N, CA, C and O atoms as a DFTB+ gen file, in Angstrom:
500 C
 N C O
     1  1      20.021     -54.570       4.250
     2  2      19.128     -53.442       4.252
     3  2      19.940     -52.193       4.600
     4  3      20.521     -52.103       5.681
     5  1      19.972     -51.267       3.708
     6  2      20.792     -50.079       3.935
     7  2      20.179     -49.119       4.948
     8  3      20.832     -48.164       5.370
     9  1      18.953     -49.359       5.333
    10  2      18.297     -48.490       6.300
    11  2      18.613     -48.863       7.746
    12  3      18.194     -48.167       8.671
    13  1      19.340     -49.944       7.944
    14  2      19.658     -50.346       9.312
    15  2      20.519     -49.284       9.990
    16  3      20.442     -49.113      11.206
    17  1      21.332     -48.576       9.226
    18  2      22.139     -47.510       9.799
    19  2      21.266     -46.350      10.269
    20  3      21.559     -45.710      11.279
    21  1      20.208     -46.091       9.540
    22  2      19.274     -45.028       9.947
    23  2      18.613     -45.411      11.263
    24  3      18.476     -44.577      12.159
    25  1      18.202     -46.668      11.382
    26  2      17.538     -47.114      12.599
    27  2      18.492     -47.076      13.782
    28  3      18.112     -46.686      14.886
    29  1      19.736     -47.484      13.542
    30  2      20.729     -47.469      14.597
    31  2      21.003     -46.032      15.024
    32  3      21.146     -45.758      16.215
    33  1      21.077     -45.119      14.071
    34  2      21.288     -43.708      14.391
    35  2      20.133     -43.162      15.206
    36  3      20.336     -42.423      16.169
    37  1      18.913     -43.530      14.817
    38  2      17.735     -43.094      15.559
    39  2      17.783     -43.630      16.981
    40  3      17.476     -42.912      17.932
    41  1      18.164     -44.880      17.123
    42  2      18.279     -45.516      18.444
    43  2      19.287     -44.753      19.312
    44  3      19.017     -44.463      20.477
    45  1      20.439     -44.434      18.740
    46  2      21.461     -43.714      19.489
    47  2      21.015     -42.293      19.815
    48  3      21.304     -41.783      20.898
    49  1      20.319     -41.662      18.891
    50  2      19.808     -40.320      19.123
    51  2      18.811     -40.315      20.268
    52  3      18.850     -39.435      21.128
    53  1      17.924     -41.289      20.280
    54  2      16.956     -41.382      21.368
    55  2      17.658     -41.572      22.710
    56  3      17.234     -41.015      23.722
    57  1      18.721     -42.352      22.713
    58  2      19.480     -42.557      23.940
    59  2      20.165     -41.280      24.389
    60  3      20.269     -41.016      25.587
    61  1      20.635     -40.484      23.430
    62  2      21.310     -39.237      23.758
    63  2      20.350     -38.192      24.302
    64  3      20.749     -37.285      25.032
    65  1      19.079     -38.330      23.936
    66  2      18.080     -37.365      24.378
    67  2      17.406     -37.785      25.679
    68  3      16.397     -37.201      26.076
    69  1      17.952     -38.778      26.330
    70  2      17.316     -39.309      27.541
    71  2      17.165     -38.220      28.588
    72  3      18.073     -37.424      28.825
    73  1      16.020     -38.208      29.192
    74  2      15.709     -37.235      30.229
    75  2      15.810     -37.903      31.590
    76  3      15.376     -39.042      31.764
    77  1      16.381     -37.196      32.550
    78  2      16.482     -37.770      33.890
    79  2      15.143     -37.695      34.613
    80  3      14.907     -38.434      35.569
    81  1      14.276     -36.811      34.160
    82  2      12.948     -36.707      34.757
    83  2      12.002     -37.643      34.033
    84  3      11.978     -37.712      32.804
    85  1      11.213     -38.371      34.837
    86  2      10.226     -39.252      34.254
    87  2       8.895     -38.914      34.899
    88  3       8.439     -39.588      35.822
    89  1       8.285     -37.858      34.393
    90  2       7.112     -37.300      35.046
    91  2       5.790     -37.826      34.496
    92  3       4.785     -37.833      35.207
    93  1       5.780     -38.257      33.264
    94  2       4.526     -38.654      32.647
    95  2       4.022     -39.972      33.241
    96  3       4.764     -40.950      33.342
    97  1       2.763     -39.974      33.626
    98  2       2.165     -41.196      34.152
    99  2       1.780     -42.116      33.012
   100  3       1.532     -41.676      31.890
   101  1       1.734     -43.391      33.319
   102  2       1.397     -44.399      32.329
   103  2      -0.054     -44.246      31.885
   104  3      -0.954     -44.232      32.724
   105  1      -0.298     -44.130      30.564
   106  2      -1.679     -44.060      30.089
   107  2      -2.401     -45.384      30.363
   108  3      -1.773     -46.441      30.425
   109  1      -3.686     -45.316      30.523
   110  2      -4.483     -46.511      30.799
   111  2      -4.342     -47.522      29.667
   112  3      -4.282     -48.728      29.909
   113  1      -4.290     -47.033      28.438
   114  2      -4.226     -47.907      27.262
   115  2      -2.808     -48.036      26.695
   116  3      -2.631     -48.206      25.488
   117  1      -1.802     -47.954      27.572
   118  2      -0.405     -48.034      27.150
   119  2      -0.129     -49.353      26.442
   120  3      -0.483     -50.422      26.940
   121  1       0.503     -49.269      25.279
   122  2       0.907     -50.466      24.553
   123  2       2.118     -51.072      25.249
   124  3       3.029     -50.355      25.664
   125  1       2.121     -52.390      25.373
   126  2       3.278     -53.037      25.993
   127  2       4.482     -52.917      25.058
   128  3       4.333     -52.616      23.874
   129  1       5.661     -53.154      25.598
   130  2       6.898     -52.965      24.838
   131  2       6.954     -53.852      23.597
   132  3       7.422     -53.423      22.543
   133  1       6.485     -55.064      23.722
   134  2       6.516     -55.994      22.591
   135  2       5.643     -55.496      21.437
   136  3       6.060     -55.513      20.279
   137  1       4.441     -55.058      21.765
   138  2       3.537     -54.528      20.733
   139  2       4.117     -53.265      20.123
   140  3       4.062     -53.069      18.909
   141  1       4.670     -52.415      20.963
   142  2       5.263     -51.170      20.486
   143  2       6.416     -51.475      19.520
   144  3       6.529     -50.844      18.469
   145  1       7.261     -52.432      19.874
   146  2       8.378     -52.807      19.008
   147  2       7.867     -53.353      17.678
   148  3       8.401     -53.016      16.621
   149  1       6.853     -54.180      17.725
   150  2       6.283     -54.762      16.515
   151  2       5.726     -53.679      15.586
   152  3       5.933     -53.725      14.374
   153  1       5.032     -52.725      16.157
   154  2       4.481     -51.620      15.363
   155  2       5.610     -50.783      14.767
   156  3       5.566     -50.426      13.590
   157  1       6.616     -50.473      15.574
   158  2       7.735     -49.668      15.086
   159  2       8.488     -50.377      13.961
   160  3       8.921     -49.735      13.003
   161  1       8.644     -51.683      14.071
   162  2       9.290     -52.441      12.990
   163  2       8.503     -52.255      11.703
   164  3       9.074     -51.947      10.656
   165  1       7.199     -52.441      11.782
   166  2       6.365     -52.290      10.589
   167  2       6.394     -50.865      10.039
   168  3       6.412     -50.672       8.823
   169  1       6.399     -49.878      10.916
   170  2       6.449     -48.487      10.460
   171  2       7.790     -48.169       9.800
   172  3       7.832     -47.461       8.794
   173  1       8.881     -48.688      10.358
   174  2      10.190     -48.451       9.746
   175  2      10.298     -49.159       8.392
   176  3      10.902     -48.634       7.457
   177  1       9.716     -50.335       8.297
   178  2       9.711     -51.021       6.991
   179  2       8.878     -50.237       5.977
   180  3       9.233     -50.168       4.800
   181  1       7.780     -49.652       6.430
   182  2       6.960     -48.821       5.542
   183  2       7.751     -47.604       5.071
   184  3       7.676     -47.220       3.903
   185  1       8.507     -47.002       5.983
   186  2       9.345     -45.861       5.599
   187  2      10.377     -46.277       4.562
   188  3      10.637     -45.548       3.604
   189  1      10.963     -47.453       4.760
   190  2      11.962     -47.933       3.801
   191  2      11.339     -48.153       2.431
   192  3      11.977     -47.888       1.412
   193  1      10.104     -48.633       2.395
   194  2       9.417     -48.859       1.122
   195  2       9.201     -47.546       0.379
   196  3       9.089     -47.539      -0.847
   197  1       9.142     -46.457       1.097
   198  2       8.883     -45.159       0.471
   199  2       9.988     -44.781      -0.514
   200  3       9.735     -44.070      -1.487
   201  1      11.200     -45.249      -0.270
   202  2      12.292     -44.901      -1.181
   203  2      12.167     -45.637      -2.510
   204  3      12.837     -45.291      -3.483
   205  1      11.303     -46.658      -2.547
   206  2      11.121     -47.426      -3.776
   207  2       9.835     -47.070      -4.515
   208  3       9.456     -47.765      -5.458
   209  1       9.164     -46.005      -4.104
   210  2       7.915     -45.633      -4.760
   211  2       8.136     -44.999      -6.121
   212  3       7.250     -45.030      -6.976
   213  1       9.303     -44.431      -6.324
   214  2       9.589     -43.781      -7.590
   215  2       9.053     -42.363      -7.660
   216  3       9.306     -41.647      -8.629
   217  1       8.319     -41.958      -6.646
   218  2       7.753     -40.608      -6.630
   219  2       8.736     -39.638      -5.991
   220  3       9.394     -39.956      -5.000
   221  1       8.820     -38.478      -6.564
   222  2       9.663     -37.427      -5.991
   223  2       8.797     -36.330      -5.361
   224  3       9.317     -35.369      -4.792
   225  1       7.514     -36.479      -5.465
   226  2       6.580     -35.496      -4.934
   227  2       6.356     -35.776      -3.446
   228  3       5.856     -36.840      -3.080
   229  1       6.723     -34.832      -2.602
   230  2       6.613     -35.014      -1.151
   231  2       5.174     -35.268      -0.717
   232  3       4.931     -36.060       0.194
   233  1       4.221     -34.603      -1.362
   234  2       2.818     -34.805      -0.999
   235  2       2.368     -36.227      -1.312
   236  3       1.653     -36.846      -0.523
   237  1       2.781     -36.734      -2.449
   238  2       2.416     -38.104      -2.820
   239  2       3.032     -39.110      -1.859
   240  3       2.374     -40.061      -1.437
   241  1       4.288     -38.896      -1.517
   242  2       4.971     -39.793      -0.590
   243  2       4.281     -39.765       0.771
   244  3       4.103     -40.806       1.403
   245  1       3.900     -38.592       1.211
   246  2       3.199     -38.451       2.498
   247  2       1.877     -39.218       2.481
   248  3       1.548     -39.904       3.449
   249  1       1.138     -39.108       1.417
   250  2      -0.153     -39.817       1.307
   251  2       0.070     -41.324       1.318
   252  3      -0.643     -42.055       2.005
   253  1       1.048     -41.783       0.565
   254  2       1.339     -43.217       0.521
   255  2       1.762     -43.707       1.902
   256  3       1.311     -44.760       2.352
   257  1       2.629     -42.943       2.578
   258  2       3.075     -43.351       3.911
   259  2       1.902     -43.400       4.890
   260  3       1.803     -44.333       5.688
   261  1       1.021     -42.413       4.839
   262  2      -0.140     -42.406       5.747
   263  2      -1.012     -43.639       5.518
   264  3      -1.583     -44.178       6.466
   265  1      -1.117     -44.082       4.279
   266  2      -1.864     -45.312       3.990
   267  2      -1.164     -46.525       4.606
   268  3      -1.815     -47.389       5.194
   269  1       0.160     -46.589       4.471
   270  2       0.918     -47.660       5.119
   271  2       0.704     -47.611       6.636
   272  3       0.441     -48.630       7.275
   273  1       0.820     -46.423       7.186
   274  2       0.681     -46.237       8.628
   275  2      -0.691     -46.709       9.105
   276  3      -0.793     -47.423      10.103
   277  1      -1.735     -46.312       8.399
   278  2      -3.095     -46.730       8.726
   279  2      -3.203     -48.250       8.698
   280  3      -3.823     -48.856       9.572
   281  1      -2.597     -48.851       7.694
   282  2      -2.627     -50.308       7.552
   283  2      -1.906     -50.991       8.715
   284  3      -2.375     -52.006       9.230
   285  1      -0.780     -50.438       9.123
   286  2      -0.025     -51.003      10.251
   287  2      -0.865     -50.940      11.529
   288  3      -0.959     -51.927      12.259
   289  1      -1.467     -49.799      11.794
   290  2      -2.294     -49.676      12.994
   291  2      -3.477     -50.642      12.939
   292  3      -3.832     -51.257      13.945
   293  1      -4.078     -50.771      11.769
   294  2      -5.209     -51.678      11.610
   295  2      -4.774     -53.128      11.835
   296  3      -5.476     -53.893      12.496
   297  1      -3.622     -53.503      11.287
   298  2      -3.104     -54.861      11.453
   299  2      -2.839     -55.204      12.922
   300  3      -2.969     -56.356      13.338
   301  1      -2.472     -54.198      13.686
   302  2      -2.161     -54.408      15.107
   303  2      -3.363     -54.104      16.019
   304  3      -3.243     -54.151      17.243
   305  1      -4.502     -53.797      15.423
   306  2      -5.708     -53.454      16.186
   307  2      -5.455     -52.331      17.188
   308  3      -5.836     -52.415      18.355
   309  1      -4.799     -51.277      16.699
   310  2      -4.434     -50.132      17.527
   311  2      -4.877     -48.867      16.810
   312  3      -4.745     -48.763      15.590
   313  1      -5.397     -47.916      17.553
   314  2      -5.708     -46.621      16.946
   315  2      -4.452     -45.756      16.958
   316  3      -3.533     -45.976      17.747
   317  1      -4.436     -44.780      16.077
   318  2      -3.268     -43.899      16.044
   319  2      -3.111     -43.132      17.352
   320  3      -1.987     -42.862      17.776
   321  1      -4.219     -42.778      17.995
   322  2      -4.124     -42.030      19.252
   323  2      -3.505     -42.882      20.363
   324  3      -2.718     -42.373      21.161
   325  1      -3.848     -44.162      20.423
   326  2      -3.238     -45.048      21.428
   327  2      -1.742     -45.182      21.147
   328  3      -0.924     -45.124      22.066
   329  1      -1.394     -45.360      19.888
   330  2       0.018     -45.471      19.525
   331  2       0.782     -44.212      19.926
   332  3       1.832     -44.307      20.561
   333  1       0.271     -43.034      19.564
   334  2       0.997     -41.799      19.833
   335  2       1.081     -41.500      21.331
   336  3       2.090     -40.965      21.789
   337  1       0.043     -41.832      22.103
   338  2       0.114     -41.667      23.563
   339  2       1.181     -42.592      24.148
   340  3       1.950     -42.197      25.025
   341  1       1.212     -43.802      23.657
   342  2       2.218     -44.758      24.125
   343  2       3.620     -44.293      23.732
   344  3       4.553     -44.378      24.530
   345  1       3.762     -43.806      22.511
   346  2       5.050     -43.326      22.041
   347  2       5.545     -42.170      22.907
   348  3       6.716     -42.128      23.286
   349  1       4.656     -41.240      23.215
   350  2       5.017     -40.115      24.090
   351  2       5.444     -40.605      25.465
   352  3       6.413     -40.108      26.038
   353  1       4.715     -41.578      25.986
   354  2       5.063     -42.132      27.295
   355  2       6.477     -42.721      27.255
   356  3       7.300     -42.433      28.125
   357  1       6.750     -43.541      26.246
   358  2       8.062     -44.173      26.172
   359  2       9.166     -43.163      25.900
   360  3      10.297     -43.375      26.337
   361  1       8.884     -42.079      25.199
   362  2       9.877     -41.021      25.018
   363  2      10.222     -40.377      26.352
   364  3      11.356     -39.949      26.570
   365  1       9.246     -40.311      27.235
   366  2       9.467     -39.738      28.563
   367  2      10.151     -40.741      29.496
   368  3      10.650     -40.364      30.556
   369  1      10.174     -42.002      29.104
   370  2      10.801     -43.070      29.890
   371  2      11.837     -43.758      28.992
   372  3      11.622     -44.855      28.479
   373  1      12.959     -43.071      28.827
   374  2      13.941     -43.470      27.815
   375  2      14.555     -44.847      28.045
   376  3      14.929     -45.510      27.078
   377  1      14.670     -45.292      29.273
   378  2      15.221     -46.631      29.513
   379  2      14.330     -47.680      28.850
   380  3      14.821     -48.644      28.262
   381  1      13.035     -47.485      28.950
   382  2      12.103     -48.415      28.321
   383  2      12.123     -48.264      26.800
   384  3      12.036     -49.255      26.075
   385  1      12.238     -47.022      26.317
   386  2      12.305     -46.792      24.870
   387  2      13.571     -47.417      24.294
   388  3      13.547     -47.947      23.183
   389  1      14.667     -47.362      25.032
   390  2      15.902     -47.991      24.566
   391  2      15.719     -49.500      24.445
   392  3      16.230     -50.107      23.504
   393  1      15.001     -50.111      25.378
   394  2      14.731     -51.551      25.296
   395  2      13.900     -51.860      24.053
   396  3      14.154     -52.838      23.351
   397  1      12.915     -51.023      23.795
   398  2      12.055     -51.219      22.621
   399  2      12.875     -51.104      21.346
   400  3      12.798     -51.968      20.473
   401  1      13.667     -50.033      21.237
   402  2      14.445     -49.837      20.013
   403  2      15.567     -50.850      19.877
   404  3      15.989     -51.150      18.760
   405  1      16.050     -51.372      20.962
   406  2      17.019     -52.453      20.890
   407  2      16.383     -53.667      20.214
   408  3      17.002     -54.312      19.368
   409  1      15.146     -53.969      20.595
   410  2      14.414     -55.084      19.968
   411  2      14.126     -54.784      18.498
   412  3      14.206     -55.679      17.656
   413  1      13.793     -53.542      18.189
   414  2      13.512     -53.145      16.806
   415  2      14.765     -53.326      15.945
   416  3      14.710     -53.931      14.875
   417  1      15.882     -52.800      16.418
   418  2      17.130     -52.893      15.659
   419  2      17.541     -54.356      15.493
   420  3      17.962     -54.763      14.411
   421  1      17.420     -55.147      16.564
   422  2      17.760     -56.570      16.476
   423  2      16.884     -57.277      15.439
   424  3      17.383     -58.050      14.622
   425  1      15.599     -57.011      15.476
   426  2      14.673     -57.653      14.544
   427  2      14.961     -57.252      13.102
   428  3      14.951     -58.099      12.208
   429  1      15.214     -55.978      12.873
   430  2      15.527     -55.516      11.522
   431  2      16.851     -56.096      11.036
   432  3      17.003     -56.392       9.851
   433  1      17.802     -56.257      11.940
   434  2      19.084     -56.870      11.573
   435  2      18.896     -58.330      11.169
   436  3      19.499     -58.796      10.203
   437  1      18.055     -59.048      11.917
   438  2      17.769     -60.444      11.584
   439  2      17.086     -60.518      10.220
   440  3      17.430     -61.363       9.393
   441  1      16.118     -59.630       9.988
   442  2      15.436     -59.603       8.689
   443  2      16.424     -59.316       7.572
   444  3      16.365     -59.928       6.505
   445  1      17.325     -58.389       7.820
   446  2      18.334     -58.031       6.823
   447  2      19.243     -59.218       6.537
   448  3      19.551     -59.498       5.379
   449  1      19.671     -59.909       7.572
   450  2      20.535     -61.082       7.394
   451  2      19.809     -62.186       6.628
   452  3      20.398     -62.841       5.768
   453  1      18.548     -62.386       6.937
   454  2      17.767     -63.411       6.230
   455  2      17.632     -63.063       4.749
   456  3      17.733     -63.941       3.892
   457  1      17.402     -61.783       4.448
   458  2      17.306     -61.350       3.043
   459  2      18.625     -61.556       2.318
   460  3      18.648     -62.006       1.173
   461  1      19.729     -61.223       2.990
   462  2      21.040     -61.411       2.365
   463  2      21.308     -62.885       2.108
   464  3      21.839     -63.251       1.059
   465  1      20.940     -63.734       3.066
   466  2      21.135     -65.167       2.901
   467  2      20.299     -65.692       1.748
   468  3      20.751     -66.534       0.972
   469  1      19.066     -65.185       1.641
   470  2      18.193     -65.596       0.538
   471  2      18.772     -65.148      -0.798
   472  3      18.746     -65.894      -1.776
   473  1      19.292     -63.933      -0.832
   474  2      19.888     -63.426      -2.074
   475  2      21.109     -64.243      -2.488
   476  3      21.382     -64.410      -3.677
   477  1      21.836     -64.746      -1.499
   478  2      23.041     -65.525      -1.783
   479  2      22.718     -67.007      -2.009
   480  3      23.596     -67.795      -2.358
   481  1      21.451     -67.373      -1.805
   482  2      21.037     -68.757      -2.013
   483  2      21.462     -69.699      -0.907
   484  3      21.567     -70.905      -1.131
   485  1      21.711     -69.169       0.296
   486  2      22.152     -70.018       1.403
   487  2      21.112     -70.109       2.515
   488  3      21.404     -70.616       3.598
   489  1      19.920     -69.627       2.258
   490  2      18.873     -69.678       3.273
   491  2      18.405     -71.105       3.475
   492  3      18.387     -71.898       2.533
   493  1      18.028     -71.432       4.691
   494  2      17.449     -72.736       5.074
   495  2      18.400     -73.905       4.811
   496  3      17.949     -74.988       4.437
   497  1      19.666     -73.712       4.994
   498  2      20.612     -74.823       4.860
   499  2      20.924     -75.397       6.190
   500  3      21.704     -76.344       6.286
C-alpha cells in the first residue's frame, strides 16, 4: 500500500506537534483508544479509496468521502460529534494519540503485507 508512507508521515507530524500542556478534560463520551484506532484505520482506508474514484472534481471527491465517513461512523455506532470530541481530546494528549497512531500504522502495515502476500500467491501457507 503506497499510502503507508502518508500515514507514517502523519504519525510523525502528530508527534512533532506534541504539546507539553494537557489541559483538556476527558469528555464523558470519550472513545477508548482501541475504538479510536479502528475508526482511524477505516477512515484512512476510505481516503486511500478516494484516489481510485477516477474523479478529478474536488467537490465530487468530498461528497464521496463524506459518504464513506458517514458509513464508518455508522459501522462503529459512533456519531461524528463523539468522534471529533474524542479526536480533539487525543490531540491535546499526544502521548495517547501516539499510541493510537502506532496501532493504526501497525494495522495498516499488516494489511499491506497481507495484500502483497496475496498478490504473490503466498498467503495462507
